[in-house]
mmCIF file of C-alpha atoms in Angstrom:
data_model
loop_
_atom_site.group_PDB
_atom_site.id
_atom_site.type_symbol
_atom_site.label_atom_id
_atom_site.label_comp_id
_atom_site.label_asym_id
_atom_site.label_seq_id
_atom_site.Cartn_x
_atom_site.Cartn_y
_atom_site.Cartn_z
ATOM 1 C CA UNK A 1317 -7.454 -3.498 -17.282
ATOM 2 C CA UNK A 1318 -6.922 -0.238 -19.147
ATOM 3 C CA UNK A 1319 -3.932 0.435 -21.357
ATOM 4 C CA UNK A 1320 -2.303 3.712 -22.344
ATOM 5 C CA UNK A 1321 -4.515 3.765 -25.421
ATOM 6 C CA UNK A 1322 -7.796 3.417 -23.595
ATOM 7 C CA UNK A 1323 -9.954 6.262 -22.377
ATOM 8 C CA UNK A 1324 -8.973 7.640 -18.986
ATOM 9 C CA UNK A 1325 -10.945 10.866 -18.899
ATOM 10 C CA UNK A 1326 -13.070 11.557 -15.823
ATOM 11 C CA UNK A 1327 -13.783 14.557 -13.662
ATOM 12 C CA UNK A 1328 -12.884 15.228 -10.071
ATOM 13 C CA UNK A 1329 -10.955 17.498 -7.708
ATOM 14 C CA UNK A 1330 -7.239 18.108 -8.000
ATOM 15 C CA UNK A 1331 -5.108 17.849 -11.142
ATOM 16 C CA UNK A 1332 -7.161 17.249 -14.287
ATOM 17 C CA UNK A 1333 -7.332 13.596 -15.263
ATOM 18 C CA UNK A 1334 -5.387 12.659 -18.390
ATOM 19 C CA UNK A 1335 -7.323 13.013 -21.606
ATOM 20 C CA UNK A 1336 -8.408 10.082 -23.730
ATOM 21 C CA UNK A 1337 -5.491 8.201 -25.293
ATOM 22 C CA UNK A 1338 -2.959 9.867 -22.992
ATOM 23 C CA UNK A 1339 0.527 8.423 -23.209
ATOM 24 C CA UNK A 1340 2.443 7.020 -20.235
ATOM 25 C CA UNK A 1341 4.549 10.162 -19.548
ATOM 26 C CA UNK A 1342 1.339 12.211 -19.277
ATOM 27 C CA UNK A 1343 -0.257 9.692 -16.924
ATOM 28 C CA UNK A 1344 2.946 9.456 -14.899
ATOM 29 C CA UNK A 1345 3.000 13.245 -14.419
ATOM 30 C CA UNK A 1346 -0.650 13.217 -13.395
ATOM 31 C CA UNK A 1347 0.029 10.471 -10.871
ATOM 32 C CA UNK A 1348 2.905 12.456 -9.412
ATOM 33 C CA UNK A 1349 0.742 15.563 -8.924
ATOM 34 C CA UNK A 1350 -2.112 13.498 -7.497
ATOM 35 C CA UNK A 1351 0.233 11.622 -5.164
ATOM 36 C CA UNK A 1352 1.610 14.878 -3.755
ATOM 37 C CA UNK A 1353 -1.901 16.282 -3.244
ATOM 38 C CA UNK A 1354 -3.161 13.162 -1.462
ATOM 39 C CA UNK A 1355 -0.122 12.922 0.816
ATOM 40 C CA UNK A 1356 -0.570 16.588 1.763
ATOM 41 C CA UNK A 1357 -4.213 15.912 2.647
ATOM 42 C CA UNK A 1358 -3.299 12.797 4.607
ATOM 43 C CA UNK A 1359 -0.607 14.476 6.681
ATOM 44 C CA UNK A 1360 -3.002 17.308 7.558
ATOM 45 C CA UNK A 1361 -5.691 15.054 9.073
ATOM 46 C CA UNK A 1362 -6.588 16.249 12.557
ATOM 47 C CA UNK A 1363 -5.531 14.075 15.495
ATOM 48 C CA UNK A 1364 -9.185 13.507 16.370
ATOM 49 C CA UNK A 1365 -10.155 12.346 12.885
ATOM 50 C CA UNK A 1366 -7.029 10.213 12.532
ATOM 51 C CA UNK A 1367 -7.797 8.407 15.779
ATOM 52 C CA UNK A 1368 -11.447 7.793 14.890
ATOM 53 C CA UNK A 1369 -10.741 6.712 11.317
ATOM 54 C CA UNK A 1370 -7.875 4.471 12.368
ATOM 55 C CA UNK A 1371 -10.051 2.741 14.949
ATOM 56 C CA UNK A 1372 -12.626 1.902 12.268
ATOM 57 C CA UNK A 1373 -9.952 0.594 9.909
ATOM 58 C CA UNK A 1374 -8.448 -1.507 12.693
ATOM 59 C CA UNK A 1375 -11.765 -3.191 13.487
ATOM 60 C CA UNK A 1376 -12.278 -4.202 9.872
ATOM 61 C CA UNK A 1377 -8.660 -5.231 9.410
ATOM 62 C CA UNK A 1378 -8.833 -7.467 12.476
ATOM 63 C CA UNK A 1379 -11.836 -9.275 10.986
ATOM 64 C CA UNK A 1380 -10.183 -9.639 7.575
ATOM 65 C CA UNK A 1381 -6.986 -11.051 9.115
ATOM 66 C CA UNK A 1382 -8.808 -13.542 11.342
ATOM 67 C CA UNK A 1383 -8.481 -16.427 8.812
ATOM 68 C CA UNK A 1384 -4.719 -15.786 8.659
ATOM 69 C CA UNK A 1385 -3.977 -16.600 12.271
ATOM 70 C CA UNK A 1386 -0.905 -18.831 12.186
ATOM 71 C CA UNK A 1387 0.118 -17.699 8.689
ATOM 72 C CA UNK A 1388 2.910 -15.426 7.469
ATOM 73 C CA UNK A 1389 1.685 -11.852 6.969
ATOM 74 C CA UNK A 1390 3.648 -9.078 5.302
ATOM 75 C CA UNK A 1391 2.877 -5.552 6.465
ATOM 76 C CA UNK A 1392 4.506 -2.120 6.482
ATOM 77 C CA UNK A 1393 6.014 0.441 8.830
ATOM 78 C CA UNK A 1394 3.837 3.620 8.606
ATOM 79 C CA UNK A 1395 5.248 6.563 6.688
ATOM 80 C CA UNK A 1396 4.077 10.119 5.962
ATOM 81 C CA UNK A 1397 0.740 9.908 7.736
ATOM 82 C CA UNK A 1398 -0.249 6.388 6.654
ATOM 83 C CA UNK A 1399 -2.638 4.337 8.732
ATOM 84 C CA UNK A 1400 -0.602 2.549 11.412
ATOM 85 C CA UNK A 1401 -1.284 -1.222 11.317
ATOM 86 C CA UNK A 1402 1.291 -2.234 13.915
ATOM 87 C CA UNK A 1403 -1.064 -2.783 16.861
ATOM 88 C CA UNK A 1404 -3.350 -5.022 14.794
ATOM 89 C CA UNK A 1405 -0.472 -6.997 13.306
ATOM 90 C CA UNK A 1406 1.349 -7.369 16.619
ATOM 91 C CA UNK A 1407 -1.858 -8.797 18.075
ATOM 92 C CA UNK A 1408 -1.858 -11.364 15.259
ATOM 93 C CA UNK A 1409 1.475 -12.670 16.605
ATOM 94 C CA UNK A 1410 -0.371 -13.658 19.764
ATOM 95 C CA UNK A 1411 -2.589 -15.794 17.526
ATOM 96 C CA UNK A 1412 0.416 -17.589 16.087
ATOM 97 C CA UNK A 1413 1.013 -15.510 12.970
ATOM 98 C CA UNK A 1414 4.500 -14.656 11.775
ATOM 99 C CA UNK A 1415 5.122 -11.144 10.503
ATOM 100 C CA UNK A 1416 7.431 -9.743 7.840
ATOM 101 C CA UNK A 1417 8.465 -6.262 6.733
ATOM 102 C CA UNK A 1418 9.610 -5.151 3.260
ATOM 103 C CA UNK A 1419 13.172 -4.189 2.436
ATOM 104 C CA UNK A 1420 14.134 -2.155 -0.624
ATOM 105 C CA UNK A 1421 17.284 -3.842 -1.882
ATOM 106 C CA UNK A 1422 17.630 -1.900 -5.114
ATOM 107 C CA UNK A 1423 15.487 0.462 -7.172
ATOM 108 C CA UNK A 1424 13.765 -1.281 -10.047
ATOM 109 C CA UNK A 1425 13.884 -4.631 -8.223
ATOM 110 C CA UNK A 1426 11.227 -6.476 -6.166
ATOM 111 C CA UNK A 1427 11.042 -5.947 -2.427
ATOM 112 C CA UNK A 1428 12.500 -8.567 -0.111
ATOM 113 C CA UNK A 1429 10.477 -9.464 2.980
ATOM 114 C CA UNK A 1430 12.248 -10.369 6.213
ATOM 115 C CA UNK A 1431 10.639 -11.695 9.359
ATOM 116 C CA UNK A 1432 9.987 -9.178 12.111
ATOM 117 C CA UNK A 1433 8.990 -9.357 15.760
ATOM 118 C CA UNK A 1434 8.980 -6.757 18.554
ATOM 119 C CA UNK A 1435 12.590 -6.312 19.552
ATOM 120 C CA UNK A 1436 14.003 -7.114 16.109
ATOM 121 C CA UNK A 1437 17.114 -5.118 15.299
ATOM 122 C CA UNK A 1438 16.108 -2.403 12.817
ATOM 123 C CA UNK A 1439 18.001 -0.033 10.546
ATOM 124 C CA UNK A 1440 16.869 2.919 8.477
ATOM 125 C CA UNK A 1441 16.199 2.071 4.867
ATOM 126 C CA UNK A 1442 15.045 4.120 1.898
ATOM 127 C CA UNK A 1443 13.165 7.272 2.957
ATOM 128 C CA UNK A 1444 14.410 6.496 6.502
ATOM 129 C CA UNK A 1445 11.749 3.810 6.953
ATOM 130 C CA UNK A 1446 12.816 1.224 9.572
ATOM 131 C CA UNK A 1447 13.461 -2.279 8.245
ATOM 132 C CA UNK A 1448 14.894 -5.489 9.687
ATOM 133 C CA UNK A 1449 18.682 -5.340 9.601
ATOM 134 C CA UNK A 1450 19.119 -8.929 8.479
ATOM 135 C CA UNK A 1451 17.302 -12.172 7.855
ATOM 136 C CA UNK A 1452 16.452 -14.636 5.131
ATOM 137 C CA UNK A 1453 13.922 -13.685 2.470
ATOM 138 C CA UNK A 1454 10.418 -14.990 3.195
ATOM 139 C CA UNK A 1455 7.256 -15.099 1.101
ATOM 140 C CA UNK A 1456 4.125 -13.915 2.939
ATOM 141 C CA UNK A 1457 0.781 -15.619 2.458
ATOM 142 C CA UNK A 1458 -0.913 -12.231 2.664
ATOM 143 C CA UNK A 1459 0.280 -8.663 2.172
ATOM 144 C CA UNK A 1460 -1.197 -5.682 4.003
ATOM 145 C CA UNK A 1461 -0.355 -2.871 1.592
ATOM 146 C CA UNK A 1462 -0.361 0.901 2.257
ATOM 147 C CA UNK A 1463 -2.301 3.217 -0.032
ATOM 148 C CA UNK A 1464 -1.711 6.767 -1.146
ATOM 149 C CA UNK A 1465 -4.670 6.528 -3.497
ATOM 150 C CA UNK A 1466 -6.897 3.801 -4.908
ATOM 151 C CA UNK A 1467 -9.771 3.369 -7.328
ATOM 152 C CA UNK A 1468 -12.982 1.367 -7.575
ATOM 153 C CA UNK A 1469 -11.229 -1.431 -9.501
ATOM 154 C CA UNK A 1470 -8.767 -2.027 -6.669
ATOM 155 C CA UNK A 1471 -5.786 -0.400 -8.338
ATOM 156 C CA UNK A 1472 -3.364 1.323 -6.007
ATOM 157 C CA UNK A 1473 -1.524 4.624 -6.287
ATOM 158 C CA UNK A 1474 1.700 4.296 -4.296
ATOM 159 C CA UNK A 1475 4.916 6.289 -4.160
ATOM 160 C CA UNK A 1476 5.839 5.757 -7.789
ATOM 161 C CA UNK A 1477 8.544 3.128 -7.423
ATOM 162 C CA UNK A 1478 6.416 0.204 -8.591
ATOM 163 C CA UNK A 1479 7.818 -1.956 -5.791
ATOM 164 C CA UNK A 1480 4.646 -3.784 -4.765
ATOM 165 C CA UNK A 1481 3.509 -4.531 -8.316
ATOM 166 C CA UNK A 1482 6.968 -5.854 -9.127
ATOM 167 C CA UNK A 1483 7.127 -7.884 -5.905
ATOM 168 C CA UNK A 1484 3.708 -9.486 -6.275
ATOM 169 C CA UNK A 1485 4.443 -10.430 -9.886
ATOM 170 C CA UNK A 1486 7.788 -12.001 -8.926
ATOM 171 C CA UNK A 1487 6.631 -14.132 -5.978
ATOM 172 C CA UNK A 1488 6.592 -17.901 -6.570
ATOM 173 C CA UNK A 1489 2.986 -17.990 -5.357
ATOM 174 C CA UNK A 1490 0.886 -14.867 -5.548
ATOM 175 C CA UNK A 1491 -0.074 -13.718 -2.034
ATOM 176 C CA UNK A 1492 -3.513 -12.466 -1.077
ATOM 177 C CA UNK A 1493 -3.546 -8.670 -0.910
ATOM 178 C CA UNK A 1494 -5.361 -6.164 1.289
ATOM 179 C CA UNK A 1495 -4.875 -2.437 0.839
ATOM 180 C CA UNK A 1496 -5.445 -0.114 3.798
ATOM 181 C CA UNK A 1497 -5.753 3.651 3.787
ATOM 182 C CA UNK A 1498 -8.034 6.584 4.355
ATOM 183 C CA UNK A 1499 -11.123 7.307 2.293
ATOM 184 C CA UNK A 1500 -9.684 10.652 1.195
ATOM 185 C CA UNK A 1501 -7.439 8.670 -1.167
ATOM 186 C CA UNK A 1502 -10.366 7.336 -3.206
ATOM 187 C CA UNK A 1503 -10.142 8.215 -6.923
ATOM 188 C CA UNK A 1504 -12.433 7.449 -9.815
ATOM 189 C CA UNK A 1505 -9.468 5.800 -11.532
ATOM 190 C CA UNK A 1506 -5.681 5.785 -11.316
ATOM 191 C CA UNK A 1507 -5.568 5.179 -15.100
ATOM 192 C CA UNK A 1508 -4.125 1.643 -14.655
ATOM 193 C CA UNK A 1509 -1.375 0.431 -16.950
ATOM 194 C CA UNK A 1510 -0.266 -3.048 -17.950
ATOM 195 C CA UNK A 1511 2.251 -3.188 -15.073
ATOM 196 C CA UNK A 1512 -0.354 -2.348 -12.396
ATOM 197 C CA UNK A 1513 -1.792 -5.229 -10.340
ATOM 198 C CA UNK A 1514 -5.143 -4.686 -8.577
ATOM 199 C CA UNK A 1515 -5.491 -5.485 -4.894
ATOM 200 C CA UNK A 1516 -8.080 -8.056 -3.869
ATOM 201 C CA UNK A 1517 -9.563 -5.950 -1.094
ATOM 202 C CA UNK A 1518 -9.333 -2.359 0.141
ATOM 203 C CA UNK A 1519 -10.157 -1.221 3.663
ATOM 204 C CA UNK A 1520 -10.832 2.385 4.672
ATOM 205 C CA UNK A 1521 -12.660 3.994 7.574
ATOM 206 C CA UNK A 1522 -15.791 3.943 5.382
#
């Protein structure tokens, strides 16, 4: 894993990658610019492309989740043009899986997962994302994680809060992790830092 003192200089579209030996504030600013660019691209996907790409992702995700029938799976409510995993995950309930959604309790703290099923009472959380109103904290066996961007090493560019890295690190047993998103989010590197945790697998329409 790279550190702030290691080389992180590559070429590509969008904001210039940080130069070699860039410090954390420089990398953080680059991530912010890149995040905004990728979200803008994602929200502008045509309805036709979104449908086709999502169908491909769903087929692969179904196959990847097959061994987790009957297990507890954490997933996410789609936000700002993210791939929508709800149909695939709801189908897993019919195979005996339990599902859980993340709740932001406090900035700078790990997420709390609460069980969810169709018909669960929901409230608007941070960024107006629906979340279960109540419930005991649970610890998923596998997390399906949304991506803004990602790199070839499996590192994820999210929304900048560090919630998933913090959550995975704090869990009593580390869950398996699968990132899902569109290929347009692929980067040569996100310039990973010591607090970044790579995902085990990433699924896109490609």
